[in-house]
PDB file of C-alpha atoms in Angstrom:
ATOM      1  CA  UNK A   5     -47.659  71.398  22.857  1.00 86.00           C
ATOM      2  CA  UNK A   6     -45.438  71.213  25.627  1.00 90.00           C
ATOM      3  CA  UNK A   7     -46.645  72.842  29.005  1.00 96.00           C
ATOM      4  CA  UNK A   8     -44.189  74.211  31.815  1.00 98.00           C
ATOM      5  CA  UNK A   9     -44.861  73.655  35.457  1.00 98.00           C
ATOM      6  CA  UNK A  10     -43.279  75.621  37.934  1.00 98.00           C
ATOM      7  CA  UNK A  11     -42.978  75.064  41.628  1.00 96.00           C
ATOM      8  CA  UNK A  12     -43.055  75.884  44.331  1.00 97.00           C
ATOM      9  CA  UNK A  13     -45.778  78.329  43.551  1.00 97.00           C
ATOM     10  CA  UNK A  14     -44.345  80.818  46.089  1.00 98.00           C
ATOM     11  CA  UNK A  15     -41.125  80.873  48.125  1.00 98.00           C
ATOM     12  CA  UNK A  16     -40.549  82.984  51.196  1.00 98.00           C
ATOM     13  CA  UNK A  17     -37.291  83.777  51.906  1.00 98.00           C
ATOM     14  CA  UNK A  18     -34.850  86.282  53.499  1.00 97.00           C
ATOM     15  CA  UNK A  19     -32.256  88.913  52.142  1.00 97.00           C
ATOM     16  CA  UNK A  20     -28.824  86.733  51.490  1.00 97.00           C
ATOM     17  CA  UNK A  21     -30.405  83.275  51.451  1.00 98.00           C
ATOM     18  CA  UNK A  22     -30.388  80.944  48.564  1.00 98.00           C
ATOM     19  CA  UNK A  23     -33.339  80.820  46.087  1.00 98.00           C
ATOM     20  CA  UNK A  24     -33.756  77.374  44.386  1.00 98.00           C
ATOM     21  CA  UNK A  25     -36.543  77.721  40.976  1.00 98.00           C
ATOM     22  CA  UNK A  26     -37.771  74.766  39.702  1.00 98.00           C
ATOM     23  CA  UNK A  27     -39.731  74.499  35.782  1.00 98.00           C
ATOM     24  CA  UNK A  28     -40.671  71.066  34.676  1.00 98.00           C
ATOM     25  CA  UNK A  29     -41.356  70.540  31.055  1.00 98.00           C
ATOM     26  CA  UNK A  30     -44.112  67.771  30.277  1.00 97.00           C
ATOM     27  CA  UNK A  31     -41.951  67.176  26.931  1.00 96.00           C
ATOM     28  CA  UNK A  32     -38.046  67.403  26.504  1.00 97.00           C
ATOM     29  CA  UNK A  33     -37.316  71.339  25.349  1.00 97.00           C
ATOM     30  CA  UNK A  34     -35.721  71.131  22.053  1.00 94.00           C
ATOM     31  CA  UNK A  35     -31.848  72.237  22.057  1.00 95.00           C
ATOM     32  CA  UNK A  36     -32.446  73.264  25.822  1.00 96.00           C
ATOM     33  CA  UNK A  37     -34.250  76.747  24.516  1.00 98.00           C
ATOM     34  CA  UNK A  38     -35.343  77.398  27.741  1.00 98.00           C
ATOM     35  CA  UNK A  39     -35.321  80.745  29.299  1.00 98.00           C
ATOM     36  CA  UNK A  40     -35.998  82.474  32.935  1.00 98.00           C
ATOM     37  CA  UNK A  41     -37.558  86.054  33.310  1.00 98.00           C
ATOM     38  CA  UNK A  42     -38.490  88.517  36.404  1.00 98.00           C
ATOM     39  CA  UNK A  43     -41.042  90.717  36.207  1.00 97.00           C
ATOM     40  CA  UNK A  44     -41.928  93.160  39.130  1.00 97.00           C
ATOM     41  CA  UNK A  45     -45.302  94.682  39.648  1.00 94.00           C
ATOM     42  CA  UNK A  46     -46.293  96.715  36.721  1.00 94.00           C
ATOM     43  CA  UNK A  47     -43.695  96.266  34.663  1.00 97.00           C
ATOM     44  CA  UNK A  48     -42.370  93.750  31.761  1.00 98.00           C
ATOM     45  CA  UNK A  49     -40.698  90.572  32.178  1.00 98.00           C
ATOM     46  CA  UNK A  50     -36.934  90.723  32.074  1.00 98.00           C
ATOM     47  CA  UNK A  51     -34.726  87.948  30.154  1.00 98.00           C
ATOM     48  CA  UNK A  52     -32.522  87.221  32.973  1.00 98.00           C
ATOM     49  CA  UNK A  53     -31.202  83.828  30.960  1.00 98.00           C
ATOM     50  CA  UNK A  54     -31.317  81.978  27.860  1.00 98.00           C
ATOM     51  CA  UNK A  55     -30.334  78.533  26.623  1.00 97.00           C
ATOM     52  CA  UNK A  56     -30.931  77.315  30.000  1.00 98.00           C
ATOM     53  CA  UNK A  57     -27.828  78.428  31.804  1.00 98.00           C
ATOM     54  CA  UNK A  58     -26.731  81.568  29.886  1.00 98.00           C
ATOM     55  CA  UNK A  59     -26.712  85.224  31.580  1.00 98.00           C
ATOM     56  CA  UNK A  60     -28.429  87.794  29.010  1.00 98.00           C
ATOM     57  CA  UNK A  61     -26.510  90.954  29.303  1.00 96.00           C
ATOM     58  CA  UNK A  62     -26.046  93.155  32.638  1.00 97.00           C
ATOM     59  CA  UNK A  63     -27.633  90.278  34.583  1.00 98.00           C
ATOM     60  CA  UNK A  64     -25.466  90.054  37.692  1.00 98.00           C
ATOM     61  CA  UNK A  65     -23.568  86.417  38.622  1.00 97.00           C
ATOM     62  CA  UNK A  66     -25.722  85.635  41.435  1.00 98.00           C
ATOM     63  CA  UNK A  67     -28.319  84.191  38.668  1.00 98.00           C
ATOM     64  CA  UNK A  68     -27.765  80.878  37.051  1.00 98.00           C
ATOM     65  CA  UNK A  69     -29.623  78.076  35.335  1.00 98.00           C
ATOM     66  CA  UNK A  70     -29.160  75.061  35.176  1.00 98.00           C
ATOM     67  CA  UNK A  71     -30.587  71.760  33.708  1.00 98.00           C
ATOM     68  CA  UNK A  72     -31.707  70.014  30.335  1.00 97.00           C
ATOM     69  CA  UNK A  73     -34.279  67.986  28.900  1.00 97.00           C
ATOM     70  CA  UNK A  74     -37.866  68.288  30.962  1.00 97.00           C
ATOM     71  CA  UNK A  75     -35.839  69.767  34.294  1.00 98.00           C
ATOM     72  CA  UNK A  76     -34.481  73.172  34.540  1.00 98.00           C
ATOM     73  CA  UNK A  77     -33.728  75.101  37.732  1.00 98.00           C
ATOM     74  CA  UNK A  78     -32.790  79.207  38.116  1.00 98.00           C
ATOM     75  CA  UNK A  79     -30.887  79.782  41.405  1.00 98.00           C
ATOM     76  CA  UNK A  80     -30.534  82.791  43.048  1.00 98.00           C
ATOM     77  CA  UNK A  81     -27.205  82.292  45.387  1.00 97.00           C
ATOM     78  CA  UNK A  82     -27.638  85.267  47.638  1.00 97.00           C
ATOM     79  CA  UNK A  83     -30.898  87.398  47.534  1.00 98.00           C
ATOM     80  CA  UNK A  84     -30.867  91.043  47.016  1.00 98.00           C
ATOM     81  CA  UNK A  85     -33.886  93.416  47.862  1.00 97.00           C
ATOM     82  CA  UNK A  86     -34.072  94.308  44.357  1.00 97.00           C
ATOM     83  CA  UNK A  87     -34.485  90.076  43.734  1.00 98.00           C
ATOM     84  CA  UNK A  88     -38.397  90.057  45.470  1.00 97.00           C
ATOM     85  CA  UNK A  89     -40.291  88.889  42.430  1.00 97.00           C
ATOM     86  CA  UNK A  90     -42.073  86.780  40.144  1.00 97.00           C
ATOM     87  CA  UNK A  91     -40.132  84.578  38.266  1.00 98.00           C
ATOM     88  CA  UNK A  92     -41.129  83.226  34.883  1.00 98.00           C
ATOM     89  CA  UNK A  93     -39.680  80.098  32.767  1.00 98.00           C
ATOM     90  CA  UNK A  94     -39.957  79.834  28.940  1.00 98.00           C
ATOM     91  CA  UNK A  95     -39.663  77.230  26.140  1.00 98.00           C
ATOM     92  CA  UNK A  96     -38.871  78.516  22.569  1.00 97.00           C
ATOM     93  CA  UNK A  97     -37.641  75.990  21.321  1.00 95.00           C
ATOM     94  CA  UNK A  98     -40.749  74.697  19.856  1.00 94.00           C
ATOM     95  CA  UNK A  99     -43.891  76.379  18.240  1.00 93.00           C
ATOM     96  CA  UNK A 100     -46.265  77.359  20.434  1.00 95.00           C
ATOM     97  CA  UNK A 101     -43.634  79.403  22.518  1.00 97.00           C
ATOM     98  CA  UNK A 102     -44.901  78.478  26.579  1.00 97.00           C
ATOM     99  CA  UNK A 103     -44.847  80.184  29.797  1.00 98.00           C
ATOM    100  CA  UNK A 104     -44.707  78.683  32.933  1.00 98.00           C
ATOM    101  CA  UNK A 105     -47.256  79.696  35.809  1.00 97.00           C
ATOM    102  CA  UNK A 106     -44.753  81.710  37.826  1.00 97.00           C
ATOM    103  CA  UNK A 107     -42.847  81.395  41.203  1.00 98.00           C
ATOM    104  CA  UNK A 108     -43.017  84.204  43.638  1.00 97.00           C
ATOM    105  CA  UNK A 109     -40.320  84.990  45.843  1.00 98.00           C
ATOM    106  CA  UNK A 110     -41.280  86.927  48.477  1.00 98.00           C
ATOM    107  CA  UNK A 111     -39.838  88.169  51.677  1.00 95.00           C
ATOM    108  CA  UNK A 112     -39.479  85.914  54.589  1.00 93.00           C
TER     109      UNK A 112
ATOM    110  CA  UNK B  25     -30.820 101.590  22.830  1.00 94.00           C
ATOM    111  CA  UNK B  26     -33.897  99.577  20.927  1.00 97.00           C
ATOM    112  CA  UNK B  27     -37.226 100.679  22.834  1.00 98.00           C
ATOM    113  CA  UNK B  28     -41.100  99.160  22.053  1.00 98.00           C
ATOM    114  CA  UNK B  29     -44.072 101.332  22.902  1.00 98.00           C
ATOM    115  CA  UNK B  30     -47.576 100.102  22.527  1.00 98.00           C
ATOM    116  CA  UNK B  31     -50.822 101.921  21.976  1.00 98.00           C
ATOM    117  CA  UNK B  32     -54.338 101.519  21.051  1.00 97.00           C
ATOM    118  CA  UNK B  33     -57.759 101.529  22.953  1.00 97.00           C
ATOM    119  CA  UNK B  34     -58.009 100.466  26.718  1.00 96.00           C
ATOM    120  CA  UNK B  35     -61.732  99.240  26.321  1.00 98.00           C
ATOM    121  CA  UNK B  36     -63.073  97.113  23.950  1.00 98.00           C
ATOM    122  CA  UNK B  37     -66.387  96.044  23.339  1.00 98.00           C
ATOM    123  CA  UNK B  38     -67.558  91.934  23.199  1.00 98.00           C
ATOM    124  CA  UNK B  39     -67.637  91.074  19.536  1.00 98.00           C
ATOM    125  CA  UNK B  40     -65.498  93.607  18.499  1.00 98.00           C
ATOM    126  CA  UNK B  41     -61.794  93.916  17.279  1.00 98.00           C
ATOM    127  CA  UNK B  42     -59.057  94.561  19.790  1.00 98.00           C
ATOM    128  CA  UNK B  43     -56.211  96.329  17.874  1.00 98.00           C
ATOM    129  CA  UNK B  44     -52.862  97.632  18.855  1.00 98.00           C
ATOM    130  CA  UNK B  45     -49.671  99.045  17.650  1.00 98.00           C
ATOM    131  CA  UNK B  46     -46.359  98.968  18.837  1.00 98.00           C
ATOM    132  CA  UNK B  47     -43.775 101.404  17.834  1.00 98.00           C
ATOM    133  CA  UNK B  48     -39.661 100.235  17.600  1.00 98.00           C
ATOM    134  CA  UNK B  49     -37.393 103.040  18.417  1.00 97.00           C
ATOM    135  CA  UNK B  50     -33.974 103.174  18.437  1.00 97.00           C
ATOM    136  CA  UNK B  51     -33.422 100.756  15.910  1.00 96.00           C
ATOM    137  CA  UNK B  52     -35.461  98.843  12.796  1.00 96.00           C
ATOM    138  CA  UNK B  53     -37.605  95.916  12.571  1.00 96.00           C
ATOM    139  CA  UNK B  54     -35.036  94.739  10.269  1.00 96.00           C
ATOM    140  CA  UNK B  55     -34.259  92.040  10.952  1.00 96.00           C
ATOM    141  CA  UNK B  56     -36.117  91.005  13.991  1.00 97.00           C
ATOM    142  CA  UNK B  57     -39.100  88.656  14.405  1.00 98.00           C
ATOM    143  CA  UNK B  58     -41.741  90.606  16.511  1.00 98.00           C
ATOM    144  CA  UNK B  59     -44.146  89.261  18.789  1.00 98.00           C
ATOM    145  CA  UNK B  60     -47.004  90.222  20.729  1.00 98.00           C
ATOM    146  CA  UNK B  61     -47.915  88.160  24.313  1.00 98.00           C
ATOM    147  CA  UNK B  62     -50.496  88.854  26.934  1.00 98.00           C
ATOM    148  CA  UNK B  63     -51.021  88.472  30.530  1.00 98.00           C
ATOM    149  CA  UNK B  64     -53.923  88.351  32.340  1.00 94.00           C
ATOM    150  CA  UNK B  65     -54.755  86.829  35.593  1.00 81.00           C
ATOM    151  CA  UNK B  66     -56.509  83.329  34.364  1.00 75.00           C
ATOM    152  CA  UNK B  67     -54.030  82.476  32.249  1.00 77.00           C
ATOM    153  CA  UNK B  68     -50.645  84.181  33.102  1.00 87.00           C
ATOM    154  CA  UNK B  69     -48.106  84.924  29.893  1.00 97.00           C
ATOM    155  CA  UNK B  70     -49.822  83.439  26.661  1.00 97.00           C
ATOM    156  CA  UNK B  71     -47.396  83.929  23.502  1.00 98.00           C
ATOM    157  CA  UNK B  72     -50.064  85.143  21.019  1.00 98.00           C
ATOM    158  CA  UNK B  73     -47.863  85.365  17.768  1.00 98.00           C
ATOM    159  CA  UNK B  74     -44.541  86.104  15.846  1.00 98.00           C
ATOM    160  CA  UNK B  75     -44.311  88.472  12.276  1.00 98.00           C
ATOM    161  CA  UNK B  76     -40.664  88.712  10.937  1.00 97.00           C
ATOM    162  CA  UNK B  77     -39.868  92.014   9.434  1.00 96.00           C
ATOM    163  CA  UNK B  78     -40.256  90.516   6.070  1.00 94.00           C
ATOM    164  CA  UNK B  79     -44.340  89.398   6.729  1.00 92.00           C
ATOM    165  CA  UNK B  80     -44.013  85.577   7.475  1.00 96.00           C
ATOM    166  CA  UNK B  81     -45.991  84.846  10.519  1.00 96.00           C
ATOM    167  CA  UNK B  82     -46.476  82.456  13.526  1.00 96.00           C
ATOM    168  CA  UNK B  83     -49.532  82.185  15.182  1.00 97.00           C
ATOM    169  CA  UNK B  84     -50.648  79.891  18.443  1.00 97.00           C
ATOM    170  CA  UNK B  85     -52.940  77.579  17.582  1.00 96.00           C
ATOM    171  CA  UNK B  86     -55.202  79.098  20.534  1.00 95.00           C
ATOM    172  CA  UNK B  87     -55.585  82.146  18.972  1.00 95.00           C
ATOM    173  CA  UNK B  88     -54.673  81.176  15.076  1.00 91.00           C
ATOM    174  CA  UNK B  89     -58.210  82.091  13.767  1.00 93.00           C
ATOM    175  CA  UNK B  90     -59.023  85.447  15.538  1.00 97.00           C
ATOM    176  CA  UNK B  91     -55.459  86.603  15.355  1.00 98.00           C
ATOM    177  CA  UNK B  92     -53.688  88.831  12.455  1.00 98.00           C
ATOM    178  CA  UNK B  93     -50.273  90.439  12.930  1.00 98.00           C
ATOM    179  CA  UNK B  94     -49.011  93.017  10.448  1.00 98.00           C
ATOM    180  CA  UNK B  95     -45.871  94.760   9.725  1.00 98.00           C
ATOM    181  CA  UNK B  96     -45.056  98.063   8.113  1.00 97.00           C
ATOM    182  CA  UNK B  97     -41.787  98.608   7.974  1.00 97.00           C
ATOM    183  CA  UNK B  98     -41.799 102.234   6.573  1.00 96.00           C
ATOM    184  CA  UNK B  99     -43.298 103.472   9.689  1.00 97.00           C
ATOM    185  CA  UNK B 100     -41.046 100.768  12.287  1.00 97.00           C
ATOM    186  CA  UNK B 101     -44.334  99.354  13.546  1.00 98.00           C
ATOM    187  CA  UNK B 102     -46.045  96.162  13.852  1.00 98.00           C
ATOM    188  CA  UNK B 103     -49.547  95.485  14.814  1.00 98.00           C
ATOM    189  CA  UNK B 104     -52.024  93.256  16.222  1.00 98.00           C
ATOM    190  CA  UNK B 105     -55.589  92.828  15.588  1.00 98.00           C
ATOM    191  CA  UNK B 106     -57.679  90.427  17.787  1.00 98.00           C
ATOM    192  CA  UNK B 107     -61.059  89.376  16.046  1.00 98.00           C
ATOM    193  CA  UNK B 108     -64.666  88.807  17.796  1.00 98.00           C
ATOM    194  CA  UNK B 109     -63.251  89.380  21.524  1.00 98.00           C
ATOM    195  CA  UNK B 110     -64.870  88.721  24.734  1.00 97.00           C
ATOM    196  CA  UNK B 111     -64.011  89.408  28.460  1.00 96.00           C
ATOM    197  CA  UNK B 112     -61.477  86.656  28.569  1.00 95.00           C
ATOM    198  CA  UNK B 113     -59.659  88.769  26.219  1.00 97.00           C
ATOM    199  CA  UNK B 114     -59.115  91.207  29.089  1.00 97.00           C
ATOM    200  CA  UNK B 115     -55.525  91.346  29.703  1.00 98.00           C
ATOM    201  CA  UNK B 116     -51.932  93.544  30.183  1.00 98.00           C
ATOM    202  CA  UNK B 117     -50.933  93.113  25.953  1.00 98.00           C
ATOM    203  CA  UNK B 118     -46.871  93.399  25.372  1.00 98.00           C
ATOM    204  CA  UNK B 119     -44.818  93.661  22.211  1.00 98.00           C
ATOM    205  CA  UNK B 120     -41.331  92.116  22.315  1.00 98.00           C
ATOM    206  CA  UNK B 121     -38.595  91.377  20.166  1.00 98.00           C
ATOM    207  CA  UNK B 122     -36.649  88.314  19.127  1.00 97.00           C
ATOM    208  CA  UNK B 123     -33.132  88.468  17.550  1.00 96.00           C
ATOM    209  CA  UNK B 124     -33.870  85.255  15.612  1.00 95.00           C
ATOM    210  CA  UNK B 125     -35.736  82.650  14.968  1.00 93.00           C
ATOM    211  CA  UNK B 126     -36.510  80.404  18.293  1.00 91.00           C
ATOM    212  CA  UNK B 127     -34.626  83.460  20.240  1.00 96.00           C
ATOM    213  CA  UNK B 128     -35.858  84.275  23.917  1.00 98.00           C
ATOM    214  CA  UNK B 129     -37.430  87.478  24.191  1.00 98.00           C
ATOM    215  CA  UNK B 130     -34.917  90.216  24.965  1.00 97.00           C
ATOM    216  CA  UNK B 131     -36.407  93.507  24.779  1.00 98.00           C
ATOM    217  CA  UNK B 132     -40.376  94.097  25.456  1.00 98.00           C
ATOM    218  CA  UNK B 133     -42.626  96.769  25.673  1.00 98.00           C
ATOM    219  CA  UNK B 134     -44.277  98.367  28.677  1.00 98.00           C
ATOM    220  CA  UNK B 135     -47.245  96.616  28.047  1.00 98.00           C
ATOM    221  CA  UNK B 136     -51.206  98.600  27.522  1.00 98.00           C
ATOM    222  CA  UNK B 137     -54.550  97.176  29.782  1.00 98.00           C
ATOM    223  CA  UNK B 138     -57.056  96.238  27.428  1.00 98.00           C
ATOM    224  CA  UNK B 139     -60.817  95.624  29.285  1.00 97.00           C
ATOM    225  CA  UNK B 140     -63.248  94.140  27.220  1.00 98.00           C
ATOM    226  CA  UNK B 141     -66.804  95.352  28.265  1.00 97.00           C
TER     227      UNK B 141
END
């Protein structure tokens, strides 16, 4: 069972800076199924990519991933106010599916 | 556009059987694979089980021998019923959709509380 490990566990950062996401898988992620979401308070999570460095639809350019194997990264080139939340990765490559813990980015 | 609602009782009772439906609209379980996750605070997202619109299933090992999910596609809902619960239970429960099989999860639910007390 492979287990995800995100860090930091909370980044503080300002409007327009750079947002650097890391998940570390403690086995290699099959195919590189490995997927980011956001969730804000209350609400879902949101696929913002998939297959480690694909945009899911309507999710603008400043998101990317990046990475393969056991080390994956989502950056965030310029934050937006709409950007302040938690940010989950995902392995589906194998059965069980996995969650990471979460990274929160929160204002500065 | 493809929407999942779900629905069933907030509170629970220890012992007891959590169950919950969620409704597709906009579209048909056909054919999707359909899984339910929950969140709670102790143990953040936990991926709970997968039924594919035809009634093949996929459970976590975690949860493989209190967990049943069911499909009915005449109705467009799939459900969830959680055996001999207890407060660690307690958690935000989501439905969500895969395209195909080892797919990220692209549309989800709302998510319901369920309390077990």
């Amino acid at each position: 069972e492979s287990v995800l490990t995100q860090s930091p566990g909370t980044l503080s950062l300002s409007p327009g800076e750079r947002a650097t996401l890391s998940c570390r898988a403690s086995q290699s992620v099959s195919s590189n199924y490995l997927a980011w979401y956001q969730q804000k308070t209350g609400q879902a999570p949101r696929l913002l990519i998939y297959g480690a460095s694909n945009r899911a639809t309507g999710i603008p350019d400043r998101f990317s991933g990046s990475g393969s194997g056991t080390d994956f990264t989502l950056t965030i080139s310029r934050l937006e106010a709409e950007d302040f939340a938690v940010y989950y990765c995902q392995q589906y490559g194998t059965s069980p599916l996995a969650f990471g813990g979460g990274t929160t980015v929160e204002i500065k | 556009q493809v929407q999942l609602q779900e629905s069933g009782p907030g509170l629970v009772k220890p012992s007891e059987t959590l169950s919950l439906t969620c409704t597709v609209s906009g579209g048909s379980v056909s054919p999707f694979y359909w899984s339910w996750i929950r969140q709670s605070p102790g143990k953040g997202l936990e991926w709970i089980g997968f039924i594919y619109y035809s009634g093949p299933t996929n459970y976590n090992p975690s949860l493989r021998s209190r967990a049943k999910i069911s499909i009915d596609t005449s109705k467009n809902q799939f459900y969830l019923k959680l055996y001999s619960v207890t407060a660690a239970d307690t958690a935000v429960y989501y439905c969500a959709r895969e395209k195909y099989y080892l797919d990220p999860f692209d549309i989800w639910g709302q998510g319901t509380v369920v309390t077990v007390s």
